[in-house]
Coordinates of C-alpha atoms and ligand atoms in Angstrom, one line a residue:
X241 CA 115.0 101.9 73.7
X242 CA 113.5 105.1 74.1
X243 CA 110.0 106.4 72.3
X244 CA 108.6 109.3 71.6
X245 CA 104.7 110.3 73.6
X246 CA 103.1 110.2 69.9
X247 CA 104.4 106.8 68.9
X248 CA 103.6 105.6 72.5
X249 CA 99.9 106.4 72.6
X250 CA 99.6 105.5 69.0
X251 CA 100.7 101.7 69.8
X252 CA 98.9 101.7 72.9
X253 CA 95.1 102.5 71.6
X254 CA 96.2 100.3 68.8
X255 CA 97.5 97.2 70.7
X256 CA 93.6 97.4 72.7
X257 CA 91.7 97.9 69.8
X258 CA 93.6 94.6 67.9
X259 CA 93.0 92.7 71.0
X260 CA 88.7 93.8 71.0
X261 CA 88.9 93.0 67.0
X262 CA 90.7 89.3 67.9
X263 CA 88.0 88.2 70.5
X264 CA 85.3 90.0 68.5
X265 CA 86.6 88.0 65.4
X266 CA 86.9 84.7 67.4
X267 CA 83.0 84.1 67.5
X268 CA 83.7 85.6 71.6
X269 CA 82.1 88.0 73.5
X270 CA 84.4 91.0 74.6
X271 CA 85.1 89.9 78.6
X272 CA 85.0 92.7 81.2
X273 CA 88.4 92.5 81.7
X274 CA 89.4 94.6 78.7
X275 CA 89.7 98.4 79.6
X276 CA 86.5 100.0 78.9
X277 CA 88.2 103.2 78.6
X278 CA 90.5 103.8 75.7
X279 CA 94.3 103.0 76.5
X280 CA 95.6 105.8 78.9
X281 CA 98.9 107.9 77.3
X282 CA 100.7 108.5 80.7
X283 CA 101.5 106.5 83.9
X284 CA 99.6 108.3 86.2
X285 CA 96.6 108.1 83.9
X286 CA 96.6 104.6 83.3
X287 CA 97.6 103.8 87.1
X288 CA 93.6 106.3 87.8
X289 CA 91.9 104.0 85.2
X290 CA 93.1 100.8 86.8
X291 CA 92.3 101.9 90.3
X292 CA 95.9 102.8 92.3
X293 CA 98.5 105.5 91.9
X294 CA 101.5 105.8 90.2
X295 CA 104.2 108.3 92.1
X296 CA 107.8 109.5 91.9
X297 CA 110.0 110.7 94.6
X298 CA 111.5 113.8 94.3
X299 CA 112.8 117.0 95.6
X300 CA 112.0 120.7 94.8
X301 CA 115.2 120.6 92.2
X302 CA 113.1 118.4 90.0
X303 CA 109.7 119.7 90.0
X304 CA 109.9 119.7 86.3
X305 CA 106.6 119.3 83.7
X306 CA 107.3 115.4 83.3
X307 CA 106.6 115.1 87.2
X308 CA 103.0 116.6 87.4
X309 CA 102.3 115.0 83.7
X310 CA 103.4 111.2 84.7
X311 CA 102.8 110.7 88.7
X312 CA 99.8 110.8 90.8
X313 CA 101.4 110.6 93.9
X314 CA 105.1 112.3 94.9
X315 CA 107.0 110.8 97.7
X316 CA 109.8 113.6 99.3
X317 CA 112.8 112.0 98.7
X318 CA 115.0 113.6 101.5
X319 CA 113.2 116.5 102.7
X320 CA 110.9 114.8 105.0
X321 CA 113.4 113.0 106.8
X322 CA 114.3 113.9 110.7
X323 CA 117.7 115.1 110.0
X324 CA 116.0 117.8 108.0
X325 CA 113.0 118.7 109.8
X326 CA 112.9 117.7 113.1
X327 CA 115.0 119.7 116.3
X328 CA 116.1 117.4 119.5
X329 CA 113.2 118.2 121.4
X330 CA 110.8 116.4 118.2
X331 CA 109.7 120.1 117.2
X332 CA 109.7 121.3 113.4
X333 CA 112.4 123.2 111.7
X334 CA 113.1 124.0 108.1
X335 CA 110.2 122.7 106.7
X336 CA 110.4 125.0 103.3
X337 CA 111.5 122.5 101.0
X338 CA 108.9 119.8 102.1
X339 CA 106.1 122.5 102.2
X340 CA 107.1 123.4 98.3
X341 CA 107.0 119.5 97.7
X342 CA 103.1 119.2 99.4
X343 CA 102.2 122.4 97.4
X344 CA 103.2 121.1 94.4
X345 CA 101.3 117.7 95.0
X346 CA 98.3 120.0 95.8
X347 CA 98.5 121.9 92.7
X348 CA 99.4 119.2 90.4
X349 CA 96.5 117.3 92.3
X350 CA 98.7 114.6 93.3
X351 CA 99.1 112.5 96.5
X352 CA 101.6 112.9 99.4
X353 CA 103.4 110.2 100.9
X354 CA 104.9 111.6 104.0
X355 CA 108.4 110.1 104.8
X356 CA 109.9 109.2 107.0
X357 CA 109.3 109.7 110.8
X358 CA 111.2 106.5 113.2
X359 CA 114.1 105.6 111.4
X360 CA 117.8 104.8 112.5
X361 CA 119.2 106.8 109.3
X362 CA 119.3 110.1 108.9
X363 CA 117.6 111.0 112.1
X364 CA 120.3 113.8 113.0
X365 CA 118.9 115.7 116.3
X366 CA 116.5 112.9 116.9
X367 CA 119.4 110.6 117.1
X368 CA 118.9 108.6 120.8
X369 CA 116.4 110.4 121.7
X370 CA 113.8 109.2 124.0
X371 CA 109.9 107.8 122.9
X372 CA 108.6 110.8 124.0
X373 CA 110.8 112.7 121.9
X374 CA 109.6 110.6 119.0
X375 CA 105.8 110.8 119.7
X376 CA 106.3 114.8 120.2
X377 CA 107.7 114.9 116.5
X378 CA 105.2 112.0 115.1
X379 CA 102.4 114.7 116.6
X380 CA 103.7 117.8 115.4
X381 CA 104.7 116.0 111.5
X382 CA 101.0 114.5 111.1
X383 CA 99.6 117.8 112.2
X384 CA 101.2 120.1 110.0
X385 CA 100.1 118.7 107.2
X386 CA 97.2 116.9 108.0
X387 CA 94.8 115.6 105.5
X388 CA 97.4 116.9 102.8
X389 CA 99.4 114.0 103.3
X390 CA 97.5 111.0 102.9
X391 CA 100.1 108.5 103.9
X392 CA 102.7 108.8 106.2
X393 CA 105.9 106.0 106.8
X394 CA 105.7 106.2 110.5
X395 CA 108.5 103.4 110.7
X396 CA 111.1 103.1 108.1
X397 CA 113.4 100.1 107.7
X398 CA 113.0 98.2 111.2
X399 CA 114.2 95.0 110.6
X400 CA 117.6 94.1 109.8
X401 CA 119.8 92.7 107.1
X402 CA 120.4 89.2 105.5
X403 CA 117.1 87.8 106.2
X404 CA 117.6 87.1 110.0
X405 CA 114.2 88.4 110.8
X406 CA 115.8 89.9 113.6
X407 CA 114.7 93.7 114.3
X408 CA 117.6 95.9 113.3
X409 CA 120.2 96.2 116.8
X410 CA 120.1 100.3 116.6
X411 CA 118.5 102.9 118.1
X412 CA 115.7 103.3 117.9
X413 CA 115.0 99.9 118.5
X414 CA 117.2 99.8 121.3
X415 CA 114.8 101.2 123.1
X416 CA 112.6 98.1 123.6
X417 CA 112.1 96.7 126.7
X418 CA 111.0 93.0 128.1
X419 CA 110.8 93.5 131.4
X420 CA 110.0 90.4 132.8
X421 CA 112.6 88.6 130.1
X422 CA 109.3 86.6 128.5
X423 CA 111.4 86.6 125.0
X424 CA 108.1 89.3 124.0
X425 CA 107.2 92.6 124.4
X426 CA 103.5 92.4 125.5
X427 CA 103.4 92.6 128.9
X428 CA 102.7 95.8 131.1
X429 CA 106.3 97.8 131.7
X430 CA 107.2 96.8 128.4
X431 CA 107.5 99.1 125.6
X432 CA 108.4 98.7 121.7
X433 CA 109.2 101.7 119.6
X434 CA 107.2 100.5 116.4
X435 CA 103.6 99.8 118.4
X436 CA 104.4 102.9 120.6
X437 CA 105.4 105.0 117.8
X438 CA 102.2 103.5 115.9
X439 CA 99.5 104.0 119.1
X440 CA 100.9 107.9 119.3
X441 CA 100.7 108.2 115.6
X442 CA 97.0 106.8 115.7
X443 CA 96.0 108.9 118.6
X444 CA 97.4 112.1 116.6
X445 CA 95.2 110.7 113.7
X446 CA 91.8 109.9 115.8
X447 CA 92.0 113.5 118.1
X448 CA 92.0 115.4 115.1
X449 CA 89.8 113.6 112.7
X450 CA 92.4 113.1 110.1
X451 CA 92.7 110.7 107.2
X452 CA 95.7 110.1 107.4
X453 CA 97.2 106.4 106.5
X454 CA 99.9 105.1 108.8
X455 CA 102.3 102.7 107.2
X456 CA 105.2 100.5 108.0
X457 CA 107.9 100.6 105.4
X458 CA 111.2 98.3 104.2
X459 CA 113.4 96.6 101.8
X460 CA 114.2 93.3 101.2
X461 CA 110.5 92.1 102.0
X462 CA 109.0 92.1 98.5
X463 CA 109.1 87.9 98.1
X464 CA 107.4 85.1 100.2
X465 CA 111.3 83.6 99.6
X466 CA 114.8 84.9 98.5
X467 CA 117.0 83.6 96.3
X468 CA 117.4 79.8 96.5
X469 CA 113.5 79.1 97.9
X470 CA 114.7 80.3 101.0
X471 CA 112.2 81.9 103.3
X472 CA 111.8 85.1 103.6
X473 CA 112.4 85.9 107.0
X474 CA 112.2 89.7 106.8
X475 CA 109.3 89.2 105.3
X476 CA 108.0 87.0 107.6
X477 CA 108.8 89.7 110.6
X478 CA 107.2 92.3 108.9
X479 CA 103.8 90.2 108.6
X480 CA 103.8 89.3 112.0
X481 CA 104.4 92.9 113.1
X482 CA 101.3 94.0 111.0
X483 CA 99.5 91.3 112.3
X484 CA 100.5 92.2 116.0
X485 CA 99.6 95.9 115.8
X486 CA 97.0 95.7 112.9
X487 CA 94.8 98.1 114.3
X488 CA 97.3 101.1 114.2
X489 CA 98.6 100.0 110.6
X490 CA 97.2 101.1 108.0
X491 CA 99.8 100.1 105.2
X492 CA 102.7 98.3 103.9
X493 CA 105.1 99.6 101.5
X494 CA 107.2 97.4 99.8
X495 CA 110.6 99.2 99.2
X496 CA 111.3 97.3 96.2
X497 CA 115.1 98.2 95.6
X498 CA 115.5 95.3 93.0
X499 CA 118.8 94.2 92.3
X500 CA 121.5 91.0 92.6
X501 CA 122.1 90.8 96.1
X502 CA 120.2 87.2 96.7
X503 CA 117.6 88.8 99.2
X504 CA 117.0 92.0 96.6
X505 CA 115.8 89.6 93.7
X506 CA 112.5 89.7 92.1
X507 CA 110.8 86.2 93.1
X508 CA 108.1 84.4 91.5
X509 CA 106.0 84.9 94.7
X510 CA 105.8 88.6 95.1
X511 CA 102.5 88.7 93.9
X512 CA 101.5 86.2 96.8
X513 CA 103.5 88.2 99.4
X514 CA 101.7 91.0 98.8
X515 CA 98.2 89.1 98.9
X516 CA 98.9 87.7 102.3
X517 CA 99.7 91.4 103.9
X518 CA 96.5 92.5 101.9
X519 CA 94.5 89.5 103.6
X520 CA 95.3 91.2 106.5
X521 CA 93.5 94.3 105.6
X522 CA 95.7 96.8 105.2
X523 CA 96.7 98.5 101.5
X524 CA 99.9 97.8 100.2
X525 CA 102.3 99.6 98.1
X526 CA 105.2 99.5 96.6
X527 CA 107.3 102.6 97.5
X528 CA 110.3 102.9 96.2
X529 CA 110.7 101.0 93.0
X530 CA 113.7 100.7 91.1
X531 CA 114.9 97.6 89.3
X532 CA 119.1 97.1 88.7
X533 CA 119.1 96.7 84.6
X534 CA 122.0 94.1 84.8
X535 CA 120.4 91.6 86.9
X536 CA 122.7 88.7 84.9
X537 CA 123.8 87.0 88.4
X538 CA 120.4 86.0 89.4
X539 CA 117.9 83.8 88.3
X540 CA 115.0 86.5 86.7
X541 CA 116.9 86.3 83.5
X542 CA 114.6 88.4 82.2
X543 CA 115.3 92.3 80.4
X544 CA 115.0 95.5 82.7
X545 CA 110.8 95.8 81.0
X546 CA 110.0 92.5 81.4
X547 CA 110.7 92.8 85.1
X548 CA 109.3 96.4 85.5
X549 CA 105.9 94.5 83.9
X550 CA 106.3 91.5 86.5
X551 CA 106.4 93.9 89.3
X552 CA 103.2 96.2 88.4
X553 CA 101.0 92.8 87.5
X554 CA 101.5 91.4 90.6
X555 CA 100.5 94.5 92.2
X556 CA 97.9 95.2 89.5
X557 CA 96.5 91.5 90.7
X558 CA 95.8 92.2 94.5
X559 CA 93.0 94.7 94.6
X560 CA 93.9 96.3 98.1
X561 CA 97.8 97.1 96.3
X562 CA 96.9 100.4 96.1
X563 CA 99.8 102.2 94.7
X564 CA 103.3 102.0 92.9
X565 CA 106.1 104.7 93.4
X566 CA 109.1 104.6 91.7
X567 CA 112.6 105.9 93.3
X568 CA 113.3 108.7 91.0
X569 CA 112.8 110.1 87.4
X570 CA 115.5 109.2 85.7
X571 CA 118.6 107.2 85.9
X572 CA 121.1 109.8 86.1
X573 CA 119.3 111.4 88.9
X574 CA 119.1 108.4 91.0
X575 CA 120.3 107.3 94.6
X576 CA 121.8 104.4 92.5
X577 CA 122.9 106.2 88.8
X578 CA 125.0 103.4 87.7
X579 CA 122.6 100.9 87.9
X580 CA 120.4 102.3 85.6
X581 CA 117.0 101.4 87.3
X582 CA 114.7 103.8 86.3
X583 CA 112.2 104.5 83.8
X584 CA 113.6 108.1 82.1
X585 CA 117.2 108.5 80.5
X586 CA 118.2 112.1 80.3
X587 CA 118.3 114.5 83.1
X588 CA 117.3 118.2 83.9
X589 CA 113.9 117.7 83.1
X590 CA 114.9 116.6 79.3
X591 CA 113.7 113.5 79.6
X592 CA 113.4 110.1 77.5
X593 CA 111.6 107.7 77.8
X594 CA 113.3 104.0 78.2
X595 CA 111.8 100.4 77.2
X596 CA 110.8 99.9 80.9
X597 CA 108.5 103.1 80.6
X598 CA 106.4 101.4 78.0
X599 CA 106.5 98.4 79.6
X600 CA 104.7 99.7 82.6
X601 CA 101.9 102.1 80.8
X602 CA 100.9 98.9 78.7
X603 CA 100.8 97.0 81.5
X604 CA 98.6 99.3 83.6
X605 CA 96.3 99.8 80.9
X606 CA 95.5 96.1 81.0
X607 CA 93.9 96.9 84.2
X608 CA 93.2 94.9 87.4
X609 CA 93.0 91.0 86.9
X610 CA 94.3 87.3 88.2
X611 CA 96.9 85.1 86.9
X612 CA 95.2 81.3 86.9
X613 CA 98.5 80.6 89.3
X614 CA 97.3 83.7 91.8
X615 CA 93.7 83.4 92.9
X616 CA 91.8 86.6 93.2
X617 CA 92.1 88.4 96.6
X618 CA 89.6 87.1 99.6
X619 CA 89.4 90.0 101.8
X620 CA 87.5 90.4 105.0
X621 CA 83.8 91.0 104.3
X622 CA 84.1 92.6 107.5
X623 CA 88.0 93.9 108.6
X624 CA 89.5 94.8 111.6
X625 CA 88.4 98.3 112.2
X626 CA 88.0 98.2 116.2
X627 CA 90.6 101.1 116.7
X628 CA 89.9 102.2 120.2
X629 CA 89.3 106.0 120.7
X630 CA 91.9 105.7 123.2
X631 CA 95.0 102.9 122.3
X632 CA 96.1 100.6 125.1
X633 CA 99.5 99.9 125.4
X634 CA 99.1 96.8 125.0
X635 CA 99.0 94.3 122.1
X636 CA 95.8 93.4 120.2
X637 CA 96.6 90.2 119.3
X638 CA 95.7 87.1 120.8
X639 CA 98.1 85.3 122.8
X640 CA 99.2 82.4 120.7
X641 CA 97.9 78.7 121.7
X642 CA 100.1 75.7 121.5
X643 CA 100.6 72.2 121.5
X644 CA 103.2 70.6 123.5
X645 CA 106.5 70.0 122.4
X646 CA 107.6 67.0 120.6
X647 CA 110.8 65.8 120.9
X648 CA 111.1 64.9 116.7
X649 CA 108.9 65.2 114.5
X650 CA 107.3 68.8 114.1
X651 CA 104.9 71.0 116.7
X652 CA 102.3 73.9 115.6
X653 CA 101.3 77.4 117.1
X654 CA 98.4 79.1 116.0
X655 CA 98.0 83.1 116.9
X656 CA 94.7 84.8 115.6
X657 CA 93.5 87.9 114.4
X658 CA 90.0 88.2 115.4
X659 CA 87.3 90.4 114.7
X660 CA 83.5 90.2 114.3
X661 CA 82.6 87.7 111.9
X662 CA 85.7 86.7 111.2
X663 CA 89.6 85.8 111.6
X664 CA 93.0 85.5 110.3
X665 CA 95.6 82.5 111.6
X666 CA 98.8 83.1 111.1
X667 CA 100.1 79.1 111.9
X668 CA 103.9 78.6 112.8
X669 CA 105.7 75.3 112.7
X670 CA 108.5 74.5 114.0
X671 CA 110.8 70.9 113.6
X672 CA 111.8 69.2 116.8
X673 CA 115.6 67.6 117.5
X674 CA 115.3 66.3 114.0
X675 CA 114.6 68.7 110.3
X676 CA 111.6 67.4 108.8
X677 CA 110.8 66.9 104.9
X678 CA 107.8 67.4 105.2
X679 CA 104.2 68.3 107.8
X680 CA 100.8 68.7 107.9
X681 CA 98.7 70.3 110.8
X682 CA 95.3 69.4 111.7
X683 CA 93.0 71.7 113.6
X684 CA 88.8 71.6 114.5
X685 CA 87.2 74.8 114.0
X686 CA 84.0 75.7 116.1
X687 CA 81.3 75.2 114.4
X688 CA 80.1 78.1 112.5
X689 CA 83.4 79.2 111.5
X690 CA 84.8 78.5 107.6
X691 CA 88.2 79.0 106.1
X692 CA 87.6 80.9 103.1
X693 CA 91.4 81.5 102.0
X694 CA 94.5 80.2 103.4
X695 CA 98.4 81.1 101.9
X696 CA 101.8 79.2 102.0
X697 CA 99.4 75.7 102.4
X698 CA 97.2 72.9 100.8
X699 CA 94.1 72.3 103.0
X700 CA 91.8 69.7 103.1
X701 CA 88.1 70.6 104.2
X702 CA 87.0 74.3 104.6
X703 CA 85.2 73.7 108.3
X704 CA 84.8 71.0 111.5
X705 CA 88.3 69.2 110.7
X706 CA 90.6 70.9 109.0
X707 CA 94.2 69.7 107.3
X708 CA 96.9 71.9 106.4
X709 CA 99.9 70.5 104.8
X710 CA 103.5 72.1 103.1
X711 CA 103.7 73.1 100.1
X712 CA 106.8 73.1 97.6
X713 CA 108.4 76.0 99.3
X714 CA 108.2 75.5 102.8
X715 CA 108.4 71.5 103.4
X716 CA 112.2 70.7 104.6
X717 CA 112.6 72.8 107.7
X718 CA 115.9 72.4 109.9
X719 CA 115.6 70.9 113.5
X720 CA 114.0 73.9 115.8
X721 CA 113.7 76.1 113.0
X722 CA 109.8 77.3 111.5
X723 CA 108.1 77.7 108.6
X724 CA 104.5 79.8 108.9
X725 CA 101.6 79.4 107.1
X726 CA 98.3 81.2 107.3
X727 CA 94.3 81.0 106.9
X728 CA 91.7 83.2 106.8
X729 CA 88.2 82.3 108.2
X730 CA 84.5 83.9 108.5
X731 CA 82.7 83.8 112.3
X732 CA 84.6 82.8 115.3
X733 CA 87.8 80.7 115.6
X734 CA 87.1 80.0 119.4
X735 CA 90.7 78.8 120.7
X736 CA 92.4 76.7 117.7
X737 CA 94.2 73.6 119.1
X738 CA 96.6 72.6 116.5
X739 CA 98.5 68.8 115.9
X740 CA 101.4 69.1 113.6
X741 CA 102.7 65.5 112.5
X742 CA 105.7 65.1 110.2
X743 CA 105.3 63.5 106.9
X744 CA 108.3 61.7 104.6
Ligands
LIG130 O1 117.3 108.4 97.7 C1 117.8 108.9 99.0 C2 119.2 109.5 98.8 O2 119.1 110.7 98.1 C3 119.8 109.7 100.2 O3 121.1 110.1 100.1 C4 119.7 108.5 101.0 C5 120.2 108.7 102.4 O4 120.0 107.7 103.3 O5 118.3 108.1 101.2 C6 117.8 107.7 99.9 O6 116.5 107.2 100.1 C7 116.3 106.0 100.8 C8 115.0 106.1 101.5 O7 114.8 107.2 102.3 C9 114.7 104.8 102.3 N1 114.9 103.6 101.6 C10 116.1 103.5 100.8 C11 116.3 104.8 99.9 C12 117.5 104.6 99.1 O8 118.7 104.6 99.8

């Protein structure tokens, strides 16, 4: 299982100069794909070379050698959290051990992720406190460290269990407030702790010129579907949040706590979840990697390695999936010993290396790329990036246009993302009295305006009439329950009128 550094860097120069000789040999020019550089010898290394970071989280107990030689980027496991650091008024307290970890990352030249700041767990004297409580602590966290940290989880975990979608029924959440009972919470008077906490973080950010990324974090998200084909509906909430409050939201992270339970799973489509939230224009990670190594009740199949190596591709194959971080160094030391689902065996900072840690440095040393199955990433020429100096309390999406209800058959909502020269459409369908097999949804763009990337769809036409229909996944949807698809556009979407019509 386990190799030694020599025989590790040894195969891994080797295995890139075999692979130059092959094409070389074969009559072919050597493509661009292949690392220039030679084969890098640890994570963090190879992670540089390929464009993201590789991290670890950690406390000060395991600030050993194989930290600072192996990760980029060091997430505090527990010492960021509220219940250690913030009092009930959302001042600081006992900050020692997080200071030691941001040293350390500064040292060691490493990256901070700052974690966690609204969360229901572990949020000891912030516990039912008020918003203003929270945005006094989100102020006084960013600005302590500042710059230092360059990505924060300003929301941790919002949405709840078992793929309802639903937001998690806990405070903080609790706090949310529709006050004229619309069934949203966009309207003046009403208040939602993950834009509000979001707008305060942003202000914090703005006033005192930081760089500071702000990101939204949770589990069970990682797939377009969970086990069975089944949408993903946490998934699907998180999108729309990011969507909703895009111009506070810098990131995602993907928690990535792979195991059996059906919605923990490592899915065929992760590589596609994570290019929709990158379509959006915000960096995605995944945060807090660690992957169960008996995994014999679902349908991967595949070795502990080969699912570490699934993972990294599909973040290696989105360019704006900016970093990986895994839960821990090694197996003994982790939140979840028995399932072995780290990288390291050993413990105490004697370390060994396990099949999955090879498995990961050789696939970061192939570098960026696409899979045939995954086109390459379409982003924005031009993204979002009208952050107001000061943050209405308000939404910035556009209200979502509709077509009337049908009594069978299927009907279509469309809600946009604009900004200038260009758009995202997130498109919702939803079956009538009956389930449908089957839809497609026609729409007219203004003219001007071009489709350039679309997700979870077929389309016909890229401009003027457009048609959308299911694809494999997302087809058969129960009567009055949705399915989403999404496009993304250049110039001006003007106000999308969609027809949705059910097919066989
Ligand atoms: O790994 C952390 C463990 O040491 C703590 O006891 C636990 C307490 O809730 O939190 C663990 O970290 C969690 C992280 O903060 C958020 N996502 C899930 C992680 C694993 O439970």
């Amino acid at each position: 299982m386990s190799s030694s550094p020599g025989r590790t860097r040894t195969r891994s120069r080797f295995a890139v100069l075999a692979a130059a000789t092959l094409l070389v040999g074969s009559g072919l020019t050597v493509q661009a794909s292949l690392p220039a550089a030679a084969a890098a010898d640890t994570l963090r290394a190879a992670a540089a070379q390929a464009g993201l970071f590789f991290g670890v989280a950690a406390s000060p107990g395991r600030l050993n050698a194989t930290v600072s030689r192996e990760f980029g980027q060091l997430t505090p496991e527990n010492d960021m959290k509220p219940d250690t650091i913030a009092n009930s008024s959302g001042g600081l307290q006992n900050t020692g051990n997080a200071d030691t970890l941001v040293n350390y990352a500064q040292t060691n030249n490493m990256l901070v992720r700052g974690h966690t700041m609204v969360w229901h767990s572990q949020a000891g004297a912030l516990q039912g406190q008020s918003q203003a409580v929270l945005n006094n602590f989100i102020g006084n966290a960013l600005n302590r460290w500042g710059n230092r940290i360059a990505y924060w989880d300003v929301v941790n975990e919002a949405l709840e269990d078992n793929n309802t979608g639903r937001r998690r029924n806990q405070w903080p959440h609790t706090m949310n407030r529709d006050a004229n009972g619309d069934g949203d919470t966009f309207d003046a008077g009403d208040t939602d702790v993950i834009r509000d906490s979001f707008i305060r973080a942003k202000q914090v950010v703005q006033a005192g010129g930081l760089t500071t990324k702000l990101c939204i974090n949770d589990y069970d998200v990682e797939g377009l579907t969970v086990q069975g084909g089944t949408p993903n509906r946490k998934a699907n909430a998180l999108y729309d949040i990011v969507r909703n409050y895009r111009q506070y939201i810098d990131c995602v992270g993907f928690q990535s706590h792979f195991n059996d339970n059906p919605n923990s799973i490592i899915t065929d489509d992760l590589q596609a979840n994570i290019q929709r939230f990158a379509d959006l224009g915000v960096e995605v990670h995944i945060t807090e990697l660690d992957i169960d190594d008996d995994l014999s009740n679902n349908d991967i199949g595949a070795g502990q390695a080969a699912n570490y190596r699934k993972v990294v591709r599909a973040c290696l194959n989105v360019a704006r999936c900016t970093g990986i971080t895994v839960w821990g160094i090694a197996d003994s030391e982790s939140w979840r010993a028995s399932e072995r689902g780290l990288l390291f065996t050993g413990g105490n900072g004697n370390y060994q290396k396990k099949a999955a840690y090879t498995a990961v440095l050789d696939e970061l040393n192939k570098g960026r790329g696409t899979s045939p199955s995954n086109p390459p990433s379409n982003p924005p020429s031009n993204p979002p990036s009208n952050e107001p100096s000061n943050p209405p309390s308000n939404p910035p999406s556009d209200p979502p246009t509709s077509t009337p209800p049908n009594p069978a058959g299927c009907t279509a909502t469309v809600s946009l993302n604009s900004w200038t020269g260009g758009f995202v459409a997130t498109v919702r369908v939803t079956a009538g009295s009956a389930p449908v097999s089957g839809w497609s949804v026609g729409m007219t763009l203004p003219s001007g305006a071009t489709v350039t990337n679309a997700w979870n769809t077929n389309r016909s036409g890229n401009s003027g009439a457009v048609q959308f229909t299911n694809v494999g996944h997302n087809g058969r949807i129960a009567a009055g329950q949705s399915a989403e698809f999404g496009f993304q556009g250049t110039g001006s979407a003007g106000s999308l009128t969609p027809t949705c019509t059910a097919t066989a």
